[in-house]
């Protein structure tokens, strides 16, 4: 554009026009169903004592039946958040104070804080630069006598390599929990993410593919683990009375119960999941094609056996110039009204709670419980790939931000390419 004023006018016009549609999966179906429940006046069916109502209301039970069929999982346990589901999974597998759980630094903080809530110690393995999921090759060397479990995360919408993790787990008698919060409906070797390990599950919070406001679904094939997870959901210490449950370890419970309204909404949302994913994949296809000809930009790698649901479309910038100024690229796009890119993902090991090793009280608990914990280091450098991705290569397109149409994505790609080339010329 020769004339600067004209260029500016066009830019302003463009940003006014650029109104992406809100991502909204709720419609009349949910509204009608919620009305029916409100009219009954009974919004939760849970009672904290052993018996029929220990497992929740009618809608909760129906949802769990429905979800376990849809995910081909023997047991489904619903929660008032996926964080609650993760905490219950950690408790159910019997994490004791000072036990170590190997996890990944590329996840939402709840994956690691769930470990801390049972006084376990998170140990961070590095990530695979192609998928951003836990690098299964970096896990085994972290196993020691205190290691009890692996918490892997299906980050951005595809499964981690669960076969490798289960092989390591079987070798050292560990349990594996999959945090599939961002990958509802993603498959690995024909099975849904979240059902390939001892425990797994999805989030139903407002920012995910499907939601009920706040909620989560936990899956397992193991009857005893399911019972323990259900006890922890509903005041285990009192609910256990009258049950035939005899293992009391970690059985100080919570109120992690899902209400009837949220359960009914979730049941409807689940029926929409596959069409939401289909649309998402079409958008990802366009992005793949549009970005194919940009040198120095790598489009998402889908691991063999996986299908991807693209919660985030995660790019890697290898162009030496642009990767130093990816913040500028993101800012320029923001100024064009495209505010759904992120140049960073949190490296959890660098958070103050781990840097200072203070979780509960002031004396380094739970790290101070054994030498392995005391000697554990979270210093910068322990996860070189994760750190390099954050500082240099990673660029995420948050596809959940709006209800994008194919044309939106095409226009976005044109703008992206223009700015990319401008930056190459001007820096
Ligand atoms: C959203 C998310 C969570 C937490 O789920 P909530 O339902 O908000 O508690 C945990 N892990 C990951 C990877 C997530 O994306």
mmCIF file of C-alpha atoms in Angstrom, residues 15 31 36 39 101 133 152 157 169 181 227 258 299 336-337 339 376 415:
data_model
loop_
_atom_site.group_PDB
_atom_site.id
_atom_site.type_symbol
_atom_site.label_atom_id
_atom_site.label_comp_id
_atom_site.label_asym_id
_atom_site.label_seq_id
_atom_site.Cartn_x
_atom_site.Cartn_y
_atom_site.Cartn_z
ATOM 1 C CA UNK A 15 -10.763 -4.390 12.141
ATOM 2 C CA UNK A 31 -32.457 -24.570 27.614
ATOM 3 C CA UNK A 36 -37.657 -29.127 33.124
ATOM 4 C CA UNK A 39 -39.501 -27.027 37.524
ATOM 5 C CA UNK A 101 4.413 -38.466 40.150
ATOM 6 C CA UNK A 133 3.008 -34.057 24.919
ATOM 7 C CA UNK A 152 0.389 -37.466 31.083
ATOM 8 C CA UNK A 157 -6.008 -32.071 21.411
ATOM 9 C CA UNK A 169 4.197 -48.309 34.153
ATOM 10 C CA UNK A 181 -9.070 -32.104 29.208
ATOM 11 C CA UNK A 227 -15.210 -46.963 43.886
ATOM 12 C CA UNK A 258 -22.026 -32.490 39.889
ATOM 13 C CA UNK A 299 2.285 -27.123 11.051
ATOM 14 C CA UNK A 336 -5.936 -6.529 13.015
ATOM 15 C CA UNK A 337 -8.626 -7.863 15.352
ATOM 16 C CA UNK A 339 -6.646 -11.870 19.147
ATOM 17 C CA UNK A 376 14.745 -32.542 43.416
ATOM 18 C CA UNK A 415 -3.204 -11.523 7.061
#
